[in-house]
Coordinates of C-alpha atoms in Angstrom, one line a residue:
Chain D
M984 CA 0.0 -0.1 -0.4
T985 CA 1.7 3.2 -1.3
V986 CA -1.4 6.0 -0.8
M987 CA -2.9 7.6 1.7
E988 CA -6.3 8.2 2.0
I989 CA -7.7 11.4 3.2
A990 CA -11.1 13.3 4.0
A991 CA -11.5 16.7 5.1
L992 CA -9.8 17.1 8.6
P993 CA -12.0 17.4 11.4
A994 CA -11.7 21.1 12.4
V995 CA -12.7 19.9 16.2
V996 CA -10.6 17.6 17.9
H997 CA -10.9 16.6 21.5
I998 CA -8.3 16.0 23.7
R999 CA -8.5 13.8 26.3
E1000 CA -5.2 14.7 28.8
V1001 CA -3.9 11.7 30.5
G1002 CA -0.7 12.9 32.0
P1003 CA -1.5 12.5 35.4
R1004 CA -2.4 9.0 35.0
D1005 CA -0.1 7.5 31.9
G1006 CA 2.7 9.9 32.4
L1007 CA 3.4 10.0 35.9
Q1008 CA 2.7 6.2 35.9
N1009 CA 6.3 6.0 34.1
E1010 CA 8.0 8.9 36.2
P1011 CA 10.6 8.3 38.8
V1012 CA 9.7 10.5 40.8
I1013 CA 7.0 9.9 43.2
L1014 CA 4.6 13.3 43.3
S1015 CA 2.8 13.9 46.3
T1016 CA -0.6 13.9 46.5
A1017 CA -0.6 17.4 47.2
Q1018 CA 1.3 17.8 44.2
K1019 CA -0.8 15.6 42.0
V1020 CA -3.9 17.7 43.1
K1021 CA -2.3 21.2 41.9
L1022 CA -1.5 19.5 38.3
I1023 CA -4.7 18.5 37.6
D1024 CA -6.5 21.6 38.8
L1025 CA -4.1 23.6 36.4
L1026 CA -4.8 21.2 33.4
S1027 CA -8.4 21.6 34.1
A1028 CA -8.3 25.2 33.9
T1029 CA -6.8 25.1 30.4
G1030 CA -9.8 24.1 29.2
L1031 CA -9.2 20.5 28.8
Q1032 CA -13.1 18.6 29.1
A1033 CA -11.2 15.1 29.7
I1034 CA -8.5 14.2 32.1
E1035 CA -7.2 10.6 33.2
V1036 CA -6.8 11.0 36.7
G1037 CA -5.4 8.1 38.3
A1038 CA -5.3 4.4 38.1
F1039 CA -7.2 1.7 40.7
V1040 CA -4.1 -1.0 40.0
R1041 CA -2.6 -3.0 42.8
P1042 CA -0.2 0.0 44.4
Q1043 CA 3.0 -2.5 44.8
Q1044 CA 2.9 -2.6 41.0
V1045 CA 2.5 1.4 40.2
P1046 CA 3.5 3.0 42.9
Q1047 CA 2.8 6.1 41.7
M1048 CA -0.8 5.5 41.4
A1049 CA -1.7 4.2 44.8
D1050 CA -3.2 7.7 46.4
T1051 CA -5.3 8.0 43.3
E1052 CA -8.8 8.1 46.1
A1053 CA -6.8 10.7 48.1
V1054 CA -6.3 12.9 44.4
F1055 CA -9.6 12.2 43.6
A1056 CA -10.9 13.7 47.1
G1057 CA -8.4 16.4 46.5
I1058 CA -9.3 18.0 43.6
T1059 CA -11.5 20.7 42.5
R1060 CA -14.1 19.3 40.2
R1061 CA -14.5 22.4 37.4
P1062 CA -18.1 21.8 35.5
G1063 CA -17.9 20.0 32.3
V1064 CA -14.7 18.4 33.2
V1065 CA -15.0 15.0 33.0
Y1066 CA -12.4 12.9 35.3
S1067 CA -11.6 9.6 34.3
A1068 CA -9.6 6.6 35.7
I1069 CA -8.5 3.3 34.0
A1070 CA -9.2 0.3 36.1
P1071 CA -8.3 -3.3 35.4
N1072 CA -10.5 -5.6 37.0
V1073 CA -13.8 -5.5 39.5
I1074 CA -11.8 -4.6 42.6
G1075 CA -10.3 -1.7 40.4
A1076 CA -13.6 -0.9 39.2
R1077 CA -15.2 -0.7 42.7
R1078 CA -12.5 1.9 44.0
A1079 CA -12.6 3.9 40.6
I1080 CA -16.7 4.0 41.3
A1081 CA -15.9 5.2 44.9
A1082 CA -13.9 7.7 44.1
G1083 CA -16.0 9.2 42.3
A1084 CA -14.8 9.0 38.8
D1085 CA -16.9 10.1 36.1
V1086 CA -16.3 7.4 33.6
V1087 CA -14.1 4.2 34.6
Q1088 CA -12.2 2.4 32.0
V1089 CA -11.0 -1.0 31.8
F1090 CA -7.7 -2.0 30.0
L1091 CA -6.2 -4.7 28.2
S1092 CA -3.8 -5.5 25.8
A1093 CA -4.2 -7.0 22.0
S1094 CA -1.5 -9.4 22.6
E1095 CA -1.5 -12.2 25.3
S1096 CA 1.9 -11.6 26.4
H1097 CA 1.5 -7.9 27.0
N1098 CA -1.6 -8.2 28.4
R1099 CA 0.1 -11.0 30.9
S1100 CA 3.2 -8.4 31.5
N1101 CA 0.7 -5.7 32.5
V1102 CA -2.4 -7.2 34.1
N1103 CA -1.0 -10.7 34.9
M1104 CA -4.2 -12.4 33.7
S1105 CA -5.0 -13.5 30.1
I1106 CA -6.9 -11.8 27.7
E1107 CA -9.9 -14.0 28.6
Q1108 CA -9.4 -13.8 32.5
S1109 CA -9.5 -10.0 31.7
L1110 CA -12.7 -10.1 29.1
A1111 CA -14.3 -12.1 32.0
Q1112 CA -14.0 -9.5 34.0
V1113 CA -15.2 -6.5 31.7
A1114 CA -19.0 -8.2 31.6
E1115 CA -19.0 -7.3 35.7
M1116 CA -17.3 -4.2 35.7
A1117 CA -19.4 -2.7 32.9
A1118 CA -22.5 -3.9 35.1
L1119 CA -20.8 -2.3 38.4
V1120 CA -20.2 1.1 35.9
H1121 CA -23.3 1.4 34.8
G1122 CA -25.3 0.4 38.0
A1123 CA -23.6 3.6 39.6
G1124 CA -24.9 5.5 36.9
K1125 CA -21.6 6.4 34.8
P1126 CA -19.7 5.6 31.9
F1127 CA -17.8 2.6 31.0
D1128 CA -15.3 2.6 28.5
A1129 CA -12.5 0.9 27.3
V1130 CA -8.7 1.0 26.0
L1131 CA -6.8 -1.8 23.2
S1132 CA -3.2 -1.6 24.5
V1133 CA -0.8 -2.6 21.8
A1134 CA -3.4 -2.4 19.1
F1135 CA -0.6 -1.4 16.7
G1136 CA 2.1 -3.9 17.3
C1137 CA 3.4 -5.4 20.2
P1138 CA 7.0 -5.0 22.0
F1139 CA 7.1 -8.8 22.6
E1140 CA 4.9 -10.6 19.7
G1141 CA 5.8 -8.2 16.8
D1142 CA 2.4 -7.6 14.5
V1143 CA -1.3 -7.6 15.9
P1144 CA -3.2 -8.4 13.2
V1145 CA -6.1 -6.1 12.9
E1146 CA -8.6 -8.6 12.6
R1147 CA -7.7 -9.4 16.5
V1148 CA -7.9 -6.0 17.0
L1149 CA -11.7 -5.6 15.5
D1150 CA -12.5 -8.9 17.7
L1151 CA -11.6 -7.9 20.7
C1152 CA -13.3 -4.4 20.1
Q1153 CA -16.4 -6.1 19.2
R1154 CA -16.1 -8.2 22.2
L1155 CA -15.7 -5.4 24.6
L1156 CA -18.9 -3.4 22.9
D1157 CA -20.8 -6.4 23.8
L1158 CA -19.6 -6.7 27.1
G1159 CA -21.0 -3.4 27.7
A1160 CA -18.1 -0.8 26.8
E1161 CA -19.0 2.4 25.9
Q1162 CA -16.3 4.5 24.1
L1163 CA -13.1 2.6 22.4
T1164 CA -9.6 3.8 22.7
L1165 CA -6.8 1.9 20.5
G1166 CA -3.3 2.1 22.4
D1167 CA -0.3 2.3 20.2
T1168 CA 1.2 1.5 23.9
T1169 CA 4.6 1.3 22.9
G1170 CA 5.0 3.4 19.5
M1171 CA 5.1 0.8 17.3
A1172 CA 2.6 2.8 14.5
H1173 CA 3.1 4.1 11.3
P1174 CA 0.8 6.7 9.5
L1175 CA 0.1 3.8 7.0
L1176 CA -0.3 1.2 10.1
V1177 CA -2.8 3.9 11.5
Q1178 CA -4.7 4.3 8.5
E1179 CA -5.3 0.8 7.9
V1180 CA -6.4 0.4 11.0
V1181 CA -8.9 3.4 11.4
R1182 CA -10.4 2.2 8.5
A1183 CA -10.9 -1.4 9.2
F1184 CA -12.3 0.0 12.4
R1185 CA -14.8 2.3 10.7
A1186 CA -16.0 -0.6 8.3
R1187 CA -16.8 -2.8 11.3
F1188 CA -18.1 -0.4 13.6
P1189 CA -19.3 2.8 11.4
R1190 CA -20.8 4.5 13.6
Q1191 CA -18.5 4.1 16.8
P1192 CA -16.7 6.7 18.2
L1193 CA -12.6 5.9 17.6
R1194 CA -10.2 7.4 20.1
L1195 CA -6.6 6.9 19.5
H1196 CA -3.9 7.0 21.9
L1197 CA -0.6 7.0 20.3
H1198 CA 2.8 7.3 21.8
S1199 CA 6.1 8.9 19.5
A1200 CA 8.8 6.7 21.0
R1201 CA 10.5 6.3 17.7
G1202 CA 10.2 10.6 16.9
A1203 CA 6.6 9.9 14.9
G1204 CA 4.0 10.8 17.0
L1205 CA 2.9 13.7 15.7
A1206 CA 2.8 12.4 12.1
N1207 CA 0.5 9.1 13.2
L1208 CA -1.5 11.5 14.6
L1209 CA -1.6 13.7 11.3
A1210 CA -2.7 10.3 9.7
G1211 CA -5.7 9.9 12.1
L1212 CA -6.5 13.7 11.5
Q1213 CA -6.5 12.8 7.9
L1214 CA -9.6 9.7 8.4
G1215 CA -11.8 12.3 10.5
V1216 CA -10.1 11.1 13.9
D1217 CA -11.2 13.8 16.4
L1218 CA -10.7 12.1 19.6
F1219 CA -7.0 11.8 20.6
D1220 CA -5.2 11.2 24.4
S1221 CA -1.9 13.0 24.8
S1222 CA -0.1 13.9 28.2
I1223 CA 1.1 17.2 29.6
G1224 CA 5.0 17.4 28.8
G1225 CA 5.0 14.3 26.9
I1226 CA 5.9 12.4 30.4
G1227 CA 5.1 8.8 30.5
G1228 CA 5.1 5.7 28.4
C1229 CA 4.1 2.1 29.8
P1230 CA 5.9 1.0 33.0
F1231 CA 5.8 -2.6 31.3
A1232 CA 6.8 -2.7 27.7
P1233 CA 10.6 -2.1 26.8
G1234 CA 12.2 0.7 25.3
A1235 CA 8.7 2.8 25.0
P1236 CA 9.4 6.7 25.8
G1237 CA 6.6 8.9 24.7
N1238 CA 3.3 9.9 25.2
L1239 CA 2.0 12.2 22.5
C1240 CA 3.0 15.6 24.3
T1241 CA -0.6 17.7 25.0
E1242 CA 1.5 20.8 24.5
D1243 CA 3.1 20.0 21.2
V1244 CA -0.5 18.3 19.6
V1245 CA -2.4 22.0 20.3
H1246 CA 0.5 23.5 18.7
L1247 CA 0.3 21.7 15.6
L1248 CA -3.9 21.2 15.6
H1249 CA -3.6 25.4 15.8
E1250 CA -1.3 25.8 13.2
M1251 CA -3.6 23.7 10.9
G1252 CA -6.6 25.9 12.3
I1253 CA -8.1 22.9 13.9
N1254 CA -10.2 24.0 16.9
T1255 CA -9.1 22.2 20.7
G1256 CA -11.1 24.4 22.9
L1257 CA -7.3 24.3 24.6
N1258 CA -5.5 27.6 25.9
L1259 CA -1.9 26.8 24.7
P1260 CA -0.2 29.6 26.9
A1261 CA -1.6 28.3 30.0
L1262 CA -1.0 23.8 28.8
M1263 CA 2.7 24.9 28.7
A1264 CA 3.0 27.1 32.1
T1265 CA 1.2 23.8 33.5
A1266 CA 4.0 21.8 31.1
R1267 CA 6.7 23.9 33.1
E1268 CA 5.1 23.4 36.4
L1269 CA 5.6 20.1 36.4
E1270 CA 8.9 20.2 35.3
R1271 CA 9.6 22.0 38.9
M1272 CA 7.8 19.2 40.5
L1273 CA 9.4 16.4 38.6
G1274 CA 13.1 18.5 39.0
H1275 CA 13.8 17.3 35.7
E1276 CA 13.0 18.4 32.0
V1277 CA 9.9 17.0 30.1
P1278 CA 10.4 15.9 26.7
G1279 CA 7.6 18.4 25.2
Q1280 CA 9.4 20.6 22.3
T1281 CA 6.9 23.4 22.6
I1282 CA 7.7 24.9 25.9
K1283 CA 11.4 25.1 24.6
A1284 CA 11.4 26.4 21.2
G1285 CA 8.1 28.8 22.8
I1286 CA 5.2 29.3 20.1
C1287 CA 5.8 29.7 16.6
K1288 CA 5.8 33.6 15.6
H1289 CA 2.8 33.3 13.7
L1290 CA 0.9 31.9 15.4
R1291 CA 1.4 34.0 19.0
D1292 CA -1.0 36.4 17.6
R1293 CA -4.0 34.3 17.4
E1294 CA -3.2 32.3 21.0
P1295 CA -4.4 34.2 23.9
A1296 CA -2.5 35.8 26.3
L1297 CA -1.5 33.7 29.4
Chain U
M1125 CA -7.7 25.5 3.8
T1126 CA -8.8 21.9 6.0
V1127 CA -7.9 19.8 3.3
M1128 CA -5.1 17.8 2.5
E1129 CA -3.8 16.5 -0.5
I1130 CA -2.6 13.3 -0.9
A1131 CA -0.9 11.9 -4.3
A1132 CA 0.7 8.1 -4.3
L1133 CA 3.7 7.8 -1.6
P1134 CA 7.3 8.0 -3.3
A1135 CA 9.0 4.2 -3.6
V1136 CA 12.3 6.1 -3.3
V1137 CA 13.2 8.8 -0.9
H1138 CA 16.7 10.6 -1.5
I1139 CA 18.1 11.9 2.4
R1140 CA 21.4 14.3 2.4
E1141 CA 22.7 14.1 5.8
V1142 CA 23.5 17.7 7.1
G1143 CA 24.7 16.0 10.3
P1144 CA 28.5 17.5 9.5
R1145 CA 27.4 20.5 8.5
D1146 CA 23.8 22.0 10.1
G1147 CA 24.2 19.7 12.8
L1148 CA 27.7 20.4 14.2
Q1149 CA 27.1 24.2 13.6
N1150 CA 24.9 24.2 16.4
E1151 CA 26.9 22.2 19.0
P1152 CA 28.4 23.9 21.7
V1153 CA 31.4 20.8 21.4
I1154 CA 34.1 21.8 18.7
L1155 CA 34.8 18.1 17.0
S1156 CA 38.7 17.7 16.0
T1157 CA 39.3 17.5 12.2
A1158 CA 39.8 13.9 12.6
Q1159 CA 36.6 13.1 14.7
K1160 CA 34.5 15.2 11.8
V1161 CA 36.8 12.8 9.4
K1162 CA 35.5 9.7 10.9
L1163 CA 31.6 10.7 11.4
I1164 CA 31.5 11.6 7.5
D1165 CA 33.0 8.1 6.6
L1166 CA 31.1 6.0 9.0
L1167 CA 28.0 8.5 7.3
S1168 CA 29.4 7.6 3.8
A1169 CA 29.6 3.7 4.6
T1170 CA 25.1 3.7 5.6
G1171 CA 24.5 3.7 2.1
L1172 CA 24.0 7.7 2.0
Q1173 CA 24.8 8.7 -1.0
A1174 CA 24.9 13.4 -0.4
I1175 CA 26.5 14.7 3.0
E1176 CA 27.1 18.1 3.5
V1177 CA 30.8 17.7 4.6
G1178 CA 30.6 21.7 5.9
A1179 CA 30.3 25.4 5.0
F1180 CA 33.0 27.7 3.9
V1181 CA 32.2 31.0 6.2
R1182 CA 34.1 32.9 8.3
P1183 CA 35.3 31.2 11.3
Q1184 CA 34.7 33.5 13.6
Q1185 CA 31.4 33.4 12.9
V1186 CA 30.6 29.5 12.9
P1187 CA 34.2 28.0 14.7
Q1188 CA 32.7 24.4 14.1
M1189 CA 33.5 25.0 10.2
A1190 CA 36.5 26.4 10.3
D1191 CA 38.5 23.6 9.0
T1192 CA 36.2 22.4 6.4
E1193 CA 39.0 22.2 3.9
A1194 CA 40.9 20.3 6.4
V1195 CA 37.9 18.0 6.6
F1196 CA 37.1 17.5 2.9
A1197 CA 41.1 16.6 2.4
G1198 CA 40.8 13.9 5.3
I1199 CA 37.7 12.0 4.2
T1200 CA 38.3 8.8 2.0
R1201 CA 35.7 9.5 -1.2
R1202 CA 33.1 6.4 -1.5
P1203 CA 32.3 6.4 -4.8
G1204 CA 29.3 7.2 -6.0
V1205 CA 28.6 9.7 -2.8
V1206 CA 28.1 13.5 -3.5
Y1207 CA 30.3 15.4 -0.8
S1208 CA 29.0 19.0 -0.7
A1209 CA 29.8 22.3 0.9
I1210 CA 28.1 25.5 1.4
A1211 CA 28.6 28.9 1.2
P1212 CA 27.7 32.5 1.5
N1213 CA 29.3 34.0 -1.0
V1214 CA 32.0 33.9 -4.3
I1215 CA 34.9 33.8 -1.5
G1216 CA 33.0 30.6 -0.1
A1217 CA 32.5 29.2 -3.1
R1218 CA 36.1 29.4 -4.4
R1219 CA 37.1 28.0 -1.1
A1220 CA 34.6 25.0 -1.6
I1221 CA 35.6 24.0 -5.2
A1222 CA 39.5 24.6 -3.9
A1223 CA 38.7 22.2 -1.1
G1224 CA 37.0 19.4 -3.8
A1225 CA 33.4 19.5 -2.9
D1226 CA 31.7 17.8 -5.3
V1227 CA 28.7 20.4 -5.5
V1228 CA 28.6 23.7 -3.7
Q1229 CA 25.4 25.4 -2.5
V1230 CA 24.5 28.9 -2.0
F1231 CA 22.3 29.7 0.8
L1232 CA 20.1 33.0 1.5
S1233 CA 16.9 33.6 3.6
A1234 CA 13.5 34.2 2.4
S1235 CA 13.4 37.5 4.7
E1236 CA 15.7 40.5 4.8
S1237 CA 16.0 39.9 8.6
H1238 CA 17.1 36.5 8.7
N1239 CA 19.2 37.0 5.6
R1240 CA 20.9 39.8 7.5
S1241 CA 21.3 37.8 10.9
N1242 CA 22.8 35.0 9.2
V1243 CA 25.4 36.6 6.4
N1244 CA 24.9 40.1 7.0
M1245 CA 23.9 40.6 3.6
S1246 CA 20.9 41.8 2.4
I1247 CA 19.0 39.4 -0.4
E1248 CA 19.6 41.5 -3.0
Q1249 CA 23.5 42.1 -2.2
S1250 CA 23.5 37.9 -1.3
L1251 CA 21.8 37.1 -4.5
A1252 CA 24.5 40.0 -6.5
Q1253 CA 27.2 37.5 -5.4
V1254 CA 24.9 34.3 -6.9
A1255 CA 25.4 34.7 -10.7
E1256 CA 29.6 35.0 -10.2
M1257 CA 29.4 31.8 -7.7
A1258 CA 27.4 30.1 -10.2
A1259 CA 29.8 30.6 -12.9
L1260 CA 32.8 29.6 -10.6
V1261 CA 31.4 26.5 -9.9
H1262 CA 30.3 25.6 -13.4
G1263 CA 33.7 26.8 -14.1
A1264 CA 35.3 24.1 -12.3
G1265 CA 32.9 21.9 -13.6
K1266 CA 30.4 21.1 -10.6
P1267 CA 26.8 21.4 -9.8
F1268 CA 25.4 24.4 -8.4
D1269 CA 22.8 24.3 -5.9
A1270 CA 20.7 26.7 -3.7
V1271 CA 18.8 26.6 -0.1
L1272 CA 16.4 28.8 0.8
S1273 CA 16.0 29.7 4.3
V1274 CA 13.2 30.1 6.2
A1275 CA 11.0 29.6 3.3
F1276 CA 8.3 28.3 6.1
G1277 CA 8.0 30.8 8.2
C1278 CA 10.9 33.8 9.6
P1279 CA 11.6 33.8 13.4
F1280 CA 12.1 37.5 13.1
E1281 CA 9.1 38.9 10.7
G1282 CA 6.1 36.3 11.0
D1283 CA 4.7 34.7 7.9
V1284 CA 7.3 34.8 4.6
P1285 CA 4.4 34.8 1.8
V1286 CA 4.7 32.0 -0.9
E1287 CA 4.9 34.4 -3.7
R1288 CA 8.3 35.7 -2.2
V1289 CA 9.6 32.3 -1.7
L1290 CA 8.8 31.5 -5.5
D1291 CA 10.1 34.8 -7.0
L1292 CA 13.2 34.5 -5.4
C1293 CA 13.8 30.5 -6.2
Q1294 CA 13.2 31.9 -9.4
R1295 CA 15.9 34.1 -9.4
L1296 CA 18.3 31.3 -7.9
L1297 CA 17.0 29.4 -11.2
D1298 CA 17.6 32.6 -13.2
L1299 CA 21.1 33.2 -11.8
G1300 CA 22.3 29.5 -12.9
A1301 CA 21.2 27.4 -9.2
E1302 CA 20.1 23.9 -10.1
Q1303 CA 19.0 22.1 -7.6
L1304 CA 16.8 24.0 -5.1
T1305 CA 16.5 23.4 -1.3
L1306 CA 13.3 24.7 0.7
G1307 CA 14.4 25.2 4.5
D1308 CA 12.3 25.7 7.4
T1309 CA 15.3 26.8 8.8
T1310 CA 13.2 27.6 12.8
G1311 CA 10.5 25.0 12.5
M1312 CA 7.6 27.2 11.6
A1313 CA 6.0 25.0 9.1
H1314 CA 3.0 22.5 9.6
P1315 CA 1.8 20.2 7.2
L1316 CA -1.0 22.3 5.5
L1317 CA 1.9 25.1 5.1
V1318 CA 4.1 22.3 3.6
Q1319 CA 1.3 21.2 1.2
E1320 CA 0.5 24.9 0.3
V1321 CA 4.5 25.7 -0.4
V1322 CA 4.9 22.6 -2.4
R1323 CA 1.9 23.1 -4.3
A1324 CA 2.9 26.3 -5.3
F1325 CA 6.1 25.4 -6.4
R1326 CA 5.2 22.5 -8.2
A1327 CA 2.5 25.2 -10.3
R1328 CA 5.5 27.5 -10.9
F1329 CA 8.2 25.1 -11.7
P1330 CA 6.5 21.7 -12.6
R1331 CA 10.0 20.3 -13.5
Q1332 CA 12.1 20.9 -11.4
P1333 CA 12.9 18.9 -8.1
L1334 CA 12.7 20.1 -4.8
R1335 CA 14.4 19.2 -1.8
L1336 CA 12.9 20.0 1.6
H1337 CA 14.9 21.0 4.8
L1338 CA 12.6 20.5 7.7
H1339 CA 13.2 21.4 11.4
S1340 CA 11.1 19.4 14.2
A1341 CA 11.2 22.5 16.6
R1342 CA 7.7 21.5 18.1
G1343 CA 8.0 18.3 17.5
A1344 CA 6.0 18.3 14.2
G1345 CA 8.9 17.5 12.2
L1346 CA 7.7 14.2 11.1
A1347 CA 4.1 15.0 10.3
N1348 CA 5.9 18.1 8.0
L1349 CA 8.0 15.4 5.8
L1350 CA 4.8 13.2 5.8
A1351 CA 2.6 16.2 4.4
G1352 CA 5.7 16.3 1.9
L1353 CA 5.9 12.8 1.3
Q1354 CA 2.1 12.8 0.3
L1355 CA 2.8 15.4 -2.5
G1356 CA 5.2 13.5 -4.0
V1357 CA 8.4 14.9 -2.3
D1358 CA 11.5 12.5 -2.1
L1359 CA 14.1 14.4 -1.5
F1360 CA 14.9 15.9 2.1
D1361 CA 17.5 16.7 4.5
S1362 CA 18.2 15.3 7.8
S1363 CA 20.9 15.0 10.7
I1364 CA 22.3 12.1 11.9
G1365 CA 21.1 11.9 16.0
G1366 CA 19.0 14.7 14.9
I1367 CA 21.5 17.1 16.3
G1368 CA 21.3 20.7 14.8
G1369 CA 19.6 24.1 13.8
C1370 CA 20.4 27.2 13.0
P1371 CA 23.1 29.4 15.0
F1372 CA 21.4 33.0 14.3
A1373 CA 17.5 31.7 14.9
P1374 CA 16.5 32.3 18.5
G1375 CA 15.1 29.0 19.8
A1376 CA 15.4 26.8 16.8
P1377 CA 16.3 23.0 17.5
G1378 CA 15.8 20.2 15.5
N1379 CA 17.0 19.0 12.6
L1380 CA 14.8 16.1 11.7
C1381 CA 17.1 13.1 12.7
T1382 CA 17.6 10.6 9.9
E1383 CA 17.8 7.5 11.4
D1384 CA 14.1 8.7 12.9
V1385 CA 13.1 10.1 9.0
V1386 CA 14.8 6.3 7.7
H1387 CA 13.0 4.4 10.8
L1388 CA 9.5 5.9 9.4
L1389 CA 10.2 5.1 5.6
H1390 CA 10.9 1.6 6.0
E1391 CA 8.2 1.1 8.3
M1392 CA 6.0 2.5 5.4
G1393 CA 8.0 0.4 2.6
I1394 CA 9.5 3.2 1.2
N1395 CA 13.4 2.7 0.2
T1396 CA 16.2 4.8 1.0
G1397 CA 19.2 2.5 0.4
L1398 CA 20.1 3.4 3.8
N1399 CA 21.7 0.7 6.5
L1400 CA 19.2 1.7 9.4
P1401 CA 21.3 -0.6 12.2
A1402 CA 24.6 1.4 10.8
L1403 CA 22.8 4.6 11.1
M1404 CA 22.3 4.0 14.6
A1405 CA 25.5 2.9 15.4
T1406 CA 27.0 6.0 13.8
A1407 CA 24.6 8.1 15.7
R1408 CA 26.1 6.2 19.2
E1409 CA 29.5 6.9 18.0
L1410 CA 28.7 10.8 17.8
E1411 CA 26.9 10.6 21.0
R1412 CA 30.4 9.7 22.5
M1413 CA 32.2 12.1 20.0
L1414 CA 30.2 14.7 21.6
G1415 CA 29.7 13.8 25.2
H1416 CA 26.0 14.2 25.5
E1417 CA 23.2 12.3 24.2
V1418 CA 22.0 13.4 20.7
P1419 CA 17.9 14.2 20.4
G1420 CA 17.2 11.0 17.7
Q1421 CA 14.4 8.5 19.3
T1422 CA 14.9 5.3 17.5
I1423 CA 18.6 4.7 18.7
K1424 CA 16.6 5.1 22.6
A1425 CA 13.9 3.1 21.7
G1426 CA 15.8 0.8 19.1
I1427 CA 13.9 -0.4 16.0
C1428 CA 10.5 -1.4 15.9
K1429 CA 10.1 -5.1 16.6
H1430 CA 8.0 -5.5 13.5
L1431 CA 10.5 -3.5 11.1
R1432 CA 14.0 -5.5 12.8
D1433 CA 13.7 -8.3 10.7
R1434 CA 13.6 -6.6 7.5
E1435 CA 17.0 -4.6 8.5
P1436 CA 20.2 -6.0 7.6
A1437 CA 22.8 -7.2 10.5
L1438 CA 24.8 -4.0 12.0

């Protein structure tokens, strides 16, 4: 395949901020609960409508997420913002509901080895939890979403057949999941693969919204985002400062960086509803919290001169 | 404009390696002549057919380029490899010819303020040198090329009108330049702008090959490359390890990283003729020479598993 498809680019893109969860969980520096609360409150002030607050997993597995209940209790809820959490199983879903997550998202992997490495269950064991999780979450009156990790390739197994990805999406939908996210958990996608998977997803689930969670392990994250945009994808995950990756995937730096994504989208005339200077200030505050530079490039280079006048003052 | 155009992607892309010039000139660490020679000889062993060896500028302005004559004298010429140099004026062109450059490339900027900052001349003063440079270089039986810097935006002036870019291209061609390169010197391009400029260039110069010299100041370098690929552009500059930028442009990190570009192209099934593991080994050797990490991401993440088996062993 040597031709990339193109549709009208979306006029509006909705970003879900995953820095407090997918970003921080891969950080060696453990932030205090107060720092996480401050980070999330800064993020909700930038115009973000969706923020992944944390994960309800075993603290021994991901120490950075041990205080997710306390983080939920500490944040100031801004009207209109959806504060979500991820959970791998029924226990996690119960904790997420009790903590007050607006949306609970299950995560499982499209490859057996990654799922086992990530949550110590087979894919079938994970799926066996999903029906009960969906019932619990829906019973609490909240949306139940799912993310399918390593949907563009597995660091252990290599290629992941698109048919398997779609079959797992079908299972998740049948079991009660609403919004689906396909994760390029370790940055193995490339533009043609993004388009192949998105096209196949659209063909199989024509009315189902699709969110992409891309990583930029080899610098191609924004090229992959562009490939998705060109097929009209308008839901993306990204991480403030570009922090984080998958703690159980070897050699996997590089969430998409929120402010780099927003800079690119605004340059292209695509509306995000986000305040870019406020995002950049938040990324700088995050650097102070972590005590080191973050990978994002826009905070180093600054807002491009021909975009600067169109952005709000901080 | 909300639609991106698409043509068949090129089957083959030709990379010109600019690390020894555009990369190193922005490095605070000055390499020895022997190190530069070693770097270039490693690069020519990776399959690269075009390497920018250095610049014939005033040593006080760019100390890293002070020994370009000696570098040319030291390298082992690999048959089929074009070893080029850049020069801003007649004096530089004379030095380049004497040093044995295979191709001499003049550089000037599409904005007055950048040209003055970069070479301390007005654009007209630069152009006044070009005719004599072309005659000199052609008289020596060598090709004479030109790069137009800040063609996608100027850090001092902001937008650079496409018409001005095209008019300057016309002047350069009329004065004897053969291949033209449009430079996004400080990383101000975005995919729609890349396509706008490429389309306009093609409309005005339908038979003229076009090379893009992109930077990735805000993370969007490979997205911009993809936008060019989609219009069939098959000539790109990149820098081993992603080192370098423009020493006279504020906030301008980020040449495209050669091994990241090649990783992306190979993932997309586009042939470069380059040995990716050898490029990565060269980037690591460059890190040892410089004594610090380089920005390239592929050497950190490794070759993607589903590409690994298709690449040659080192």
